[in-house]
């Protein structure tokens, strides 16, 4: 068990946002977290990094390999952030700083967490850019976010998240802001990196199609509670909770009439990592 | 599914490699050419406005009896080029400006350029120090207020900034002069330096700098002492303004996704503040600062009058009341060029701070 969330409760200004969430992430597995807007998916992800909005109070437990994150001092938490748990945000157009080069955003936390020199950080950054399949990684290093398309930016954001070889990756709606044509590529990349690097991935999404394509386990949230949790096939094919059934029923016709779990499945999702250009060995990354 | 994004971004940006000039240099050249064009515009506008102003310079400069004699009036007009058609006067004026000749002042009977060389450094020293003070304090106060939002420091700074913005400069100048000079006697009175010490040998015209260059520590401390009160009075408005704008700009940036993303990377707070937050917040801050410094220049007229600061504000006042047209045009030109310089600096800073501006 890489990350275990037990009975996580979050209140903001007396309002209950999370009412006892249990989730567990394992290395090499993608855990999909579904649910409608406001159900608490994103808050769960932010709570892991201690990035809850101002005035929020969290109780319960978030254990990273036996270490309790909720009570960690800010300085130690800063070591965990980016170093052990990394996050990819929804919209790469706003989550990358528009005035700093890609290289800078890729290397600064690397140098801070890993204590590597400028040259080494640069070499590693270029390697990472290749790994997330950014063409011309050397030139891309000196460019700014606005010189890339949305899909490329999200790949760069993923590279930034992976720069310090975290154990856990929280991806908060990583494809929602992207073109449909680009979404599959980013998902495939995430899946491939998860398999190759043994990452424990929490994939927050409201899109059950995305979920069925890449998740190993699926949890469904409603009103701050996890109402159903289990392996993908089980949850999506034989939903036990009425809310999950209604979510599935609300999908467009094409998805519901045929088998939801397989229609959007990506071909050979697990094979792609090996075929990535510029793939680094496990040793080189870890 | 096709990897559309890969194909799009692989195409090199055409703007980057045109004629081998780096984008920042291209950006600078464009801005400077634009500034030169505007400088020419300023000469035209100051000339036209000065000549449109009702009032006859002849009447203002000649005595009652001389005015009664058409021959003297005609001679005076010819001497000062006022008998030529307006467009020819402008052509002569422009030709002179290009060569640094701004004509003769009818008041001081010296070249306007010489007069300006004497008065402008005094104002530059005063305004420059005021600008430096307001930038440092205004931005620092704004950042503190934003980081301590809704806490005591924030409330105190917000009230102070409101005071700074609302209090009229001339009133503040009078009060400061009265309280610190007459009552408390902790600041020296009017002027730029203690007359007993005398001015340092003029090199730059900035007396603090000249005193240091001459190695005269006593003159330097006297000059700083004379400078500090009027500069603070002049700066107070911009300090208040910049505090407010910096506070709101920093608060806005703090709410941005990329700041949260930077936190998620585990970067130390000071790195996030200086590299992520301030960099973005500087764009609106320098916009306001540029405008505020323009109005600070007009504030110097009042402050100079009250502190008897021999600057361009005093000179402008004297020339305008005596309809000394070449001098008025000279002042107009200098003030216009300073505005231009401030704007140019702001524009260049945009380009330095934000790559999206310079790569356009």
XYZ file of C-alpha atoms in Angstrom:
646
model
C 0.000 0.000 0.000
C 1.684 3.187 -1.124
C -0.894 5.683 0.018
C -3.772 4.980 2.352
C -6.503 7.491 3.060
C -8.748 6.518 5.932
C -11.779 8.321 7.259
C -10.661 11.655 5.757
C -12.961 14.462 6.795
C -12.608 18.034 5.587
C -14.659 20.992 6.708
C -14.468 24.526 5.376
C -16.190 27.178 7.441
C -18.396 24.643 9.235
C -19.440 23.018 5.988
C -18.632 19.341 5.528
C -16.778 18.840 2.268
C -15.493 15.316 2.848
C -17.335 13.092 5.303
C -15.035 10.158 5.811
C -13.234 9.125 2.622
C -11.356 5.832 2.409
C -9.073 5.248 -0.537
C -5.926 3.291 -1.145
C -3.361 3.607 -3.915
C -0.896 0.918 -4.906
C 2.202 1.211 -6.974
C 1.793 0.509 -10.640
C -1.964 0.896 -10.377
C -4.252 3.655 -11.566
C -7.036 4.399 -9.160
C -9.852 6.293 -10.808
C -11.929 8.639 -8.686
C -15.250 9.497 -10.271
C -18.220 11.580 -9.232
C -20.068 14.727 -10.159
C -18.800 18.277 -9.600
C -18.741 19.163 -5.927
C -18.612 15.568 -4.748
C -15.182 16.143 -3.202
C -12.865 14.441 -5.713
C -10.518 17.372 -6.125
C -10.520 18.154 -2.396
C -9.408 14.595 -1.720
C -6.481 15.082 -4.083
C -5.545 18.468 -2.608
C -5.771 17.123 0.941
C -3.037 14.600 0.194
C -0.636 17.443 -0.625
C -1.868 19.652 2.186
C -3.047 22.201 -0.371
C -6.595 22.593 0.865
C -8.021 26.091 0.552
C -7.535 28.621 3.293
C -9.549 27.859 6.412
C -10.085 24.178 5.673
C -9.713 21.636 8.490
C -8.849 18.026 7.772
C -9.105 15.063 10.147
C -8.630 11.351 9.667
C -5.501 9.862 8.206
C -3.450 10.082 5.031
C -0.563 7.662 5.332
C 2.259 7.613 2.808
C 4.213 4.421 3.352
C 3.427 4.494 7.055
C 4.062 8.230 7.466
C 1.126 10.392 8.483
C 0.848 13.377 6.150
C -1.959 15.276 7.875
C 0.118 16.056 10.946
C 3.397 16.647 9.144
C 5.144 19.953 9.768
C 5.087 22.318 6.818
C 8.786 21.993 6.134
C 8.639 18.211 5.944
C 5.446 18.414 3.955
C 7.337 20.536 1.430
C 9.751 17.640 1.017
C 6.839 15.318 0.294
C 5.234 17.752 -2.151
C 6.787 17.272 -5.532
C 9.344 14.888 -4.085
C 7.184 11.941 -3.115
C 3.703 13.002 -4.114
C 3.296 15.032 -7.291
C 0.258 16.561 -8.880
C -0.941 17.301 -12.379
C -3.672 19.919 -12.606
C -6.695 20.249 -14.796
C -5.759 23.063 -17.134
C -2.170 23.203 -18.365
C -2.840 26.666 -19.778
C -3.048 28.019 -16.234
C -1.010 25.570 -14.199
C 2.266 26.433 -15.939
C 3.738 29.828 -15.191
C 3.414 31.830 -18.429
C 6.596 33.842 -17.896
C 9.044 31.117 -16.956
C 10.703 28.764 -19.401
C 9.797 25.111 -19.487
C 13.329 24.294 -18.425
C 13.127 26.468 -15.366
C 9.826 24.979 -14.272
C 11.206 21.504 -14.840
C 14.432 21.926 -12.947
C 13.852 24.216 -9.985
C 12.122 21.676 -7.742
C 14.508 19.012 -8.983
C 17.429 21.080 -7.775
C 15.656 21.860 -4.547
C 14.528 18.327 -3.692
C 17.320 16.262 -5.176
C 20.108 18.789 -4.698
C 21.437 18.226 -8.200
C 23.520 20.767 -10.107
C 22.342 22.932 -12.956
C 23.874 20.772 -15.656
C 22.602 17.529 -14.264
C 19.109 18.949 -13.776
C 19.127 20.144 -17.368
C 20.156 16.794 -18.745
C 17.476 15.114 -16.722
C 14.854 17.656 -17.791
C 15.634 17.087 -21.458
C 15.418 13.350 -20.850
C 12.024 13.792 -19.192
C 10.753 15.920 -22.067
C 11.713 13.123 -24.401
C 9.985 10.667 -22.158
C 6.693 12.525 -22.352
C 7.245 12.723 -26.102
C 7.887 16.410 -26.617
C 9.578 16.706 -30.016
C 12.849 18.616 -30.003
C 13.372 18.363 -26.255
C 16.575 20.431 -26.375
C 14.828 23.436 -27.940
C 11.677 22.934 -25.895
C 13.765 23.381 -22.747
C 14.266 27.090 -23.441
C 10.754 27.818 -24.612
C 7.741 29.250 -22.839
C 4.397 27.515 -22.236
C 2.493 29.631 -24.754
C 4.640 28.213 -27.527
C 3.093 24.783 -27.064
C -0.354 23.356 -27.759
C -2.665 22.277 -24.953
C -1.809 18.603 -25.200
C 1.917 19.369 -25.211
C 1.557 21.583 -22.186
C -0.154 18.839 -20.250
C 2.656 16.462 -21.211
C 5.113 19.054 -19.935
C 3.111 19.340 -16.713
C 3.369 15.571 -16.369
C 7.124 15.761 -16.938
C 7.359 18.410 -14.221
C 5.367 16.211 -11.863
C 7.647 13.260 -12.535
C 10.894 15.204 -12.280
C 11.723 14.139 -8.723
C 10.612 10.527 -9.185
C 7.588 10.659 -6.911
C 5.893 7.506 -5.701
C 2.409 8.914 -6.006
C 0.929 10.990 -8.811
C -2.368 12.792 -8.346
C -3.876 13.727 -11.677
C -6.805 16.094 -11.224
C -8.943 15.962 -14.359
C -5.813 15.927 -16.523
C -7.685 15.645 -19.801
C -10.777 17.743 -19.159
C -9.323 20.912 -20.644
C -7.923 19.155 -23.700
C -9.277 18.430 -27.156
C -10.847 15.031 -27.453
C -8.261 14.089 -30.055
C -5.438 14.880 -27.650
C -6.969 13.300 -24.556
C -6.217 9.739 -25.565
C -2.549 10.515 -26.070
C -2.187 12.036 -22.620
C -4.074 9.161 -20.983
C -1.954 6.614 -22.778
C 1.137 8.416 -21.580
C -0.094 8.424 -17.981
C -0.937 4.747 -18.135
C 2.413 3.910 -19.678
C 4.359 5.916 -17.079
C 2.385 4.301 -14.290
C 3.310 0.850 -15.530
C 6.887 1.673 -16.355
C 7.787 3.630 -13.237
C 5.543 1.799 -10.829
C 3.712 4.991 -9.938
C 0.641 4.937 -7.783
C -1.774 7.157 -9.696
C -4.939 8.794 -8.414
C -6.871 9.812 -11.513
C -9.599 12.250 -10.630
C -12.171 12.575 -13.368
C -15.865 13.017 -13.942
C -15.550 11.266 -17.274
C -16.439 7.587 -16.976
C -15.125 7.019 -20.471
C -11.675 8.187 -19.367
C -12.039 6.069 -16.278
C -12.866 2.902 -18.116
C -9.956 3.441 -20.467
C -7.124 3.565 -17.966
C -8.174 2.852 -14.383
C -7.454 -0.408 -12.590
C -9.614 0.412 -9.592
C -12.543 2.747 -9.571
C -14.081 4.657 -6.672
C -17.232 6.666 -7.016
C -17.820 9.702 -4.810
C -21.017 11.468 -3.912
C -21.515 14.270 -1.394
C -18.120 13.820 0.226
C -18.346 10.046 0.585
C -17.024 7.129 -1.438
C -20.188 5.223 -2.274
C -18.622 2.443 -4.262
C -15.122 1.137 -4.772
C -13.597 -1.842 -6.512
C -11.887 -3.154 -9.623
C -12.845 -1.341 -12.815
C -14.723 -4.185 -14.432
C -16.795 -4.848 -11.365
C -17.770 -1.259 -10.653
C -18.510 -0.300 -14.236
C -20.218 -3.524 -15.301
C -22.033 -4.537 -12.151
C -22.510 -1.305 -10.216
C -23.847 -2.036 -6.752
C -24.743 1.483 -5.716
C -27.735 3.215 -7.293
C -25.688 6.398 -7.771
C -23.094 4.556 -9.844
C -25.893 3.079 -11.909
C -27.369 6.508 -12.523
C -23.964 7.865 -13.512
C -23.543 5.060 -16.010
C -27.061 5.493 -17.281
C -26.437 9.176 -17.914
C -23.668 8.426 -20.411
C -24.506 9.008 -24.082
C -26.357 6.153 -25.771
C -23.419 4.665 -27.603
C -21.623 4.084 -24.365
C -24.478 2.621 -22.401
C -25.992 0.320 -24.962
C -22.711 -1.437 -25.598
C -20.194 -2.488 -23.000
C -19.059 0.684 -21.231
C -15.847 -0.732 -19.966
C -14.437 -1.744 -23.289
C -15.715 0.669 -25.951
C -13.324 3.410 -25.044
C -10.557 1.150 -23.955
C -7.293 2.225 -25.492
C -5.608 -0.342 -27.647
C -2.608 -1.896 -25.973
C -2.490 0.776 -23.321
C 0.118 -1.053 -21.337
C 2.452 -1.607 -24.251
C 3.053 1.988 -25.170
C 5.667 2.824 -22.593
C 8.185 0.442 -24.080
C 7.779 2.070 -27.461
C 8.288 5.640 -26.289
C 11.103 7.434 -28.040
C 13.720 8.525 -25.566
C 12.527 6.048 -22.974
C 14.784 5.945 -19.983
C 15.505 2.878 -17.995
C 14.019 2.489 -14.573
C 17.435 2.980 -13.106
C 17.964 6.270 -14.854
C 14.785 7.743 -13.494
C 14.649 6.389 -9.987
C -6.338 8.578 -32.386
C -4.011 11.003 -34.217
C -1.426 12.886 -32.211
C -2.426 16.267 -33.517
C -0.538 18.292 -30.920
C 2.821 16.840 -31.846
C 2.591 18.028 -35.429
C 1.500 21.531 -34.536
C 4.232 22.336 -32.079
C 7.024 20.839 -34.145
C 6.745 23.731 -36.619
C 9.247 26.435 -35.613
C 7.813 29.816 -34.790
C 8.485 32.197 -37.697
C 8.858 35.236 -35.444
C 11.950 33.876 -33.780
C 14.502 33.702 -36.540
C 13.794 36.680 -38.727
C 16.988 38.381 -39.927
C 18.890 36.767 -37.117
C 17.990 39.545 -34.656
C 17.010 38.214 -31.242
C 13.404 38.966 -30.314
C 14.263 41.141 -27.338
C 16.524 43.358 -29.478
C 13.863 43.617 -32.178
C 11.363 44.547 -29.527
C 13.691 47.238 -28.147
C 14.463 48.729 -31.544
C 10.772 48.942 -32.362
C 10.006 50.682 -29.074
C 12.853 53.187 -29.440
C 11.835 54.133 -32.987
C 8.322 54.639 -31.722
C 9.633 56.853 -28.926
C 11.554 59.032 -31.419
C 8.416 59.496 -33.458
C 6.546 60.510 -30.339
C 9.327 62.925 -29.375
C 8.813 64.699 -32.663
C 5.101 64.793 -31.928
C 5.862 66.438 -28.601
C 7.796 69.275 -30.250
C 4.831 69.888 -32.547
C 2.279 69.827 -29.760
C 4.259 72.040 -27.376
C 4.870 74.507 -30.190
C 1.254 74.658 -31.318
C -0.156 74.811 -27.785
C 2.252 77.505 -26.711
C 1.324 79.615 -29.700
C -2.389 79.016 -29.265
C -2.351 80.323 -25.710
C -4.003 83.737 -25.633
C -1.689 86.487 -24.523
C 0.900 88.493 -26.322
C 4.498 87.846 -25.363
C 5.314 91.335 -26.511
C 2.938 92.821 -24.002
C 4.347 90.582 -21.281
C 7.958 91.487 -21.916
C 8.009 95.115 -22.902
C 7.169 97.975 -20.616
C 4.163 100.265 -21.036
C 6.065 102.996 -22.787
C 7.893 100.686 -25.198
C 4.572 99.176 -26.170
C 3.368 102.559 -27.309
C 6.159 102.694 -29.895
C 5.363 100.509 -32.935
C 9.008 100.583 -34.029
C 10.221 99.034 -30.780
C 7.458 96.442 -30.861
C 8.302 95.512 -34.438
C 11.987 95.320 -33.619
C 11.330 93.085 -30.629
C 9.134 90.793 -32.770
C 11.826 90.537 -35.426
C 14.500 89.829 -32.817
C 12.509 86.932 -31.441
C 11.388 85.622 -34.824
C 7.750 86.380 -34.174
C 7.257 88.174 -37.509
C 7.729 85.018 -39.543
C 4.811 82.749 -40.505
C 3.999 80.115 -37.894
C 5.168 77.127 -39.939
C 8.541 78.804 -40.483
C 8.810 79.512 -36.777
C 8.152 75.836 -36.140
C 10.731 74.712 -38.701
C 13.329 76.975 -37.082
C 12.306 75.728 -33.643
C 12.550 72.065 -34.703
C 15.885 72.617 -36.405
C 17.156 74.202 -33.207
C 15.807 71.418 -31.011
C 17.638 68.808 -33.068
C 20.885 70.701 -32.485
C 20.126 71.220 -28.812
C 19.253 74.896 -29.312
C 15.969 75.724 -27.605
C 16.152 79.438 -28.273
C 16.804 82.339 -25.919
C 14.815 82.847 -22.786
C 13.214 86.284 -22.842
C 13.397 86.380 -19.055
C 16.894 85.273 -18.183
C 18.411 86.363 -21.506
C 20.268 83.075 -21.579
C 19.808 80.084 -23.862
C 16.871 78.007 -22.638
C 19.050 74.912 -22.888
C 21.445 76.426 -20.372
C 18.630 77.320 -18.010
C 17.244 73.819 -18.253
C 20.652 72.252 -17.640
C 20.671 74.138 -14.374
C 17.122 73.372 -13.217
C 16.408 69.897 -14.608
C 18.987 67.975 -12.512
C 17.501 69.382 -9.315
C 14.081 68.065 -10.271
C 15.497 64.769 -11.497
C 17.226 64.300 -8.162
C 14.087 65.078 -6.204
C 11.726 63.062 -8.405
C 14.192 60.195 -8.808
C 14.577 59.751 -5.068
C 10.801 60.041 -4.625
C 10.269 57.384 -7.293
C 12.818 55.062 -5.709
C 11.250 55.500 -2.270
C 7.747 54.880 -3.564
C 8.751 51.808 -5.533
C 10.536 50.179 -2.623
C 8.004 51.072 0.060
C 4.885 50.779 -2.099
C 5.696 47.316 -3.404
C 6.930 46.084 -0.024
C 3.833 47.362 1.777
C 1.566 45.882 -0.880
C 3.197 42.473 -0.659
C 3.014 42.463 3.137
C -0.640 43.523 3.046
C -1.471 40.757 0.572
C 0.380 38.052 2.482
C -1.208 39.178 5.775
C -4.604 39.599 4.224
C -7.356 40.618 6.686
C -4.924 40.666 9.552
C -3.691 43.649 11.529
C -0.792 44.556 9.228
C -3.130 44.537 6.249
C -5.659 46.816 7.920
C -2.996 49.272 9.071
C -1.344 49.428 5.648
C -4.665 49.868 3.889
C -5.589 52.813 6.070
C -2.147 54.350 5.561
C -2.337 53.930 1.806
C -5.743 55.549 1.783
C -4.300 58.482 3.711
C -1.414 58.714 1.244
C -3.766 58.819 -1.694
C -6.231 61.291 -0.208
C -3.953 63.904 1.343
C -3.169 66.719 -1.130
C 0.542 67.052 -1.785
C 0.730 70.824 -1.266
C -0.961 70.574 2.144
C 1.317 67.763 3.197
C 4.325 69.762 2.027
C 3.301 72.743 4.131
C 2.606 70.627 7.193
C 5.851 68.693 6.838
C 7.800 71.912 6.436
C 6.136 73.437 9.482
C 6.378 70.409 11.746
C 9.815 69.105 10.904
C 11.591 72.395 10.251
C 9.891 75.043 12.399
C 8.642 72.984 15.313
C 10.887 69.957 15.714
C 13.844 71.416 13.853
C 15.011 67.986 12.791
C 15.196 68.747 9.091
C 16.992 71.572 7.325
C 14.876 74.253 5.717
C 14.539 75.144 2.091
C 16.946 74.702 -0.783
C 19.118 71.790 -1.827
C 22.097 72.162 0.454
C 23.324 74.220 3.411
C 24.362 77.576 1.877
C 27.323 77.747 4.275
C 28.795 74.643 2.664
C 28.045 75.700 -0.877
C 27.210 73.491 -3.817
C 29.626 70.723 -4.744
C 31.478 71.097 -8.070
C 28.888 70.361 -10.722
C 29.491 67.176 -12.649
C 26.106 65.525 -12.928
C 24.055 68.322 -11.409
C 22.745 65.841 -8.870
C 24.191 67.330 -5.718
C 24.244 64.124 -3.694
C 26.210 62.400 -6.458
C 28.467 65.403 -7.046
C 29.241 65.639 -3.329
C 30.253 61.988 -3.281
C 32.340 62.431 -6.422
C 34.102 65.358 -4.769
C 34.578 63.329 -1.621
C 32.738 65.957 0.413
C 30.911 63.887 3.027
C 29.589 66.997 4.818
C 27.934 68.288 1.649
C 26.513 64.866 0.937
C 24.802 64.542 4.316
C 23.502 68.094 4.032
C 22.128 67.392 0.537
C 20.466 64.174 1.690
C 18.987 65.986 4.678
C 17.516 68.644 2.408
C 16.276 66.052 -0.027
C 14.558 63.615 2.301
C 11.518 65.619 3.418
C 10.381 66.937 0.021
C 11.073 63.534 -1.552
C 8.973 61.740 1.064
C 6.176 64.281 0.706
C 6.266 63.824 -3.034
C 6.394 60.024 -2.726
C 3.528 59.601 -0.296
C 0.812 59.596 -2.944
C 2.586 57.033 -5.112
C 3.438 54.915 -2.075
C -0.270 54.758 -1.234
C -1.215 54.035 -4.817
C 1.408 51.337 -5.291
C 0.534 49.711 -1.962
C -3.060 49.316 -3.063
C -2.265 48.067 -6.534
C 0.485 45.738 -5.395
C -1.814 44.262 -2.768
C -4.566 43.491 -5.250
C -2.142 42.290 -7.929
C -0.394 39.926 -5.513
C -3.711 38.637 -4.190
C -4.864 37.927 -7.701
C -1.693 36.059 -8.588
C -1.797 34.098 -5.322
C -5.105 32.634 -6.501
C -3.648 31.489 -9.818
C -3.330 27.830 -10.698
C 0.393 28.103 -11.333
C 0.984 29.284 -7.787
C -0.883 26.267 -6.444
C 1.104 24.130 -8.864
C 4.322 25.657 -7.527
C 3.212 24.811 -3.992
C 2.479 21.278 -5.125
C 6.091 21.096 -6.286
C 7.217 21.704 -2.718
C 9.144 24.890 -3.493
C 10.058 27.081 -0.500
C 7.753 30.023 0.162
C 10.276 32.692 -0.734
C 10.977 31.110 -4.132
C 7.266 31.003 -4.849
C 6.855 34.623 -3.753
C 9.732 36.085 -5.718
C 9.796 33.863 -8.783
C 6.171 32.958 -9.279
C 4.047 35.607 -7.623
C 5.975 38.876 -7.903
C 6.977 38.299 -11.481
C 3.374 38.167 -12.612
C 2.205 40.845 -10.224
C 4.848 43.245 -11.565
C 3.016 43.684 -14.861
C 0.056 45.622 -13.413
C 2.364 47.244 -10.849
C 4.684 48.801 -13.421
C 1.694 49.956 -15.455
C 0.408 51.913 -12.497
C 3.894 52.996 -11.484
C 4.509 54.492 -14.940
C 1.317 56.513 -14.750
C 1.904 57.507 -11.132
C 5.406 58.773 -11.859
C 3.930 61.010 -14.537
C 1.664 62.622 -11.977
C 4.537 62.730 -9.498
C 6.318 65.059 -11.929
C 3.450 67.520 -11.810
C 3.531 67.263 -8.029
C 7.088 68.570 -8.077
C 5.853 72.030 -9.110
C 4.065 72.462 -5.760
C 6.690 70.765 -3.627
C 9.461 72.781 -5.257
C 7.587 75.995 -4.579
C 7.117 75.201 -0.881
C 10.614 73.873 -0.228
C 12.232 76.510 -2.460
C 13.736 73.718 -4.511
C 15.361 75.298 -7.582
C 13.905 72.812 -10.055
C 12.063 72.811 -13.321
C 8.729 73.347 -11.592
C 9.858 76.756 -10.373
C 11.313 77.571 -13.770
C 8.109 76.530 -15.538
C 6.036 78.689 -13.224
C 8.227 81.748 -13.784
C 8.327 81.286 -17.570
C 4.612 80.687 -17.908
C 3.636 83.770 -15.930
C 5.915 85.962 -18.033
C 4.865 84.307 -21.314
C 8.472 83.389 -21.998
C 7.516 81.163 -24.919
C 10.895 79.554 -25.713
C 11.305 78.660 -22.044
C 7.766 77.254 -21.827
C 8.373 75.181 -24.940
C 11.656 73.993 -23.494
C 9.979 72.889 -20.285
C 7.194 71.231 -22.270
C 9.742 69.364 -24.316
C 11.698 68.187 -21.286
C 8.597 67.050 -19.408
C 7.304 65.330 -22.541
C 10.583 63.539 -23.078
C 10.661 62.412 -19.433
C 7.136 61.009 -19.832
C 8.306 59.255 -22.984
C 11.306 57.836 -21.181
C 9.096 56.516 -18.379
C 6.768 54.945 -20.932
C 9.678 53.448 -22.804
C 11.040 51.962 -19.604
C 7.625 50.518 -18.749
C 7.298 49.021 -22.237
C 10.764 47.530 -22.105
C 10.068 46.100 -18.662
C 6.926 44.428 -20.013
C 9.099 42.746 -22.592
C 11.716 41.721 -20.069
C 9.160 40.340 -17.608
C 6.707 38.731 -19.977
C 8.058 36.690 -22.906
C 4.672 36.765 -24.583
C 5.052 40.512 -25.145
C 8.502 40.376 -26.689
C 7.774 37.374 -28.905
C 4.720 38.916 -30.522
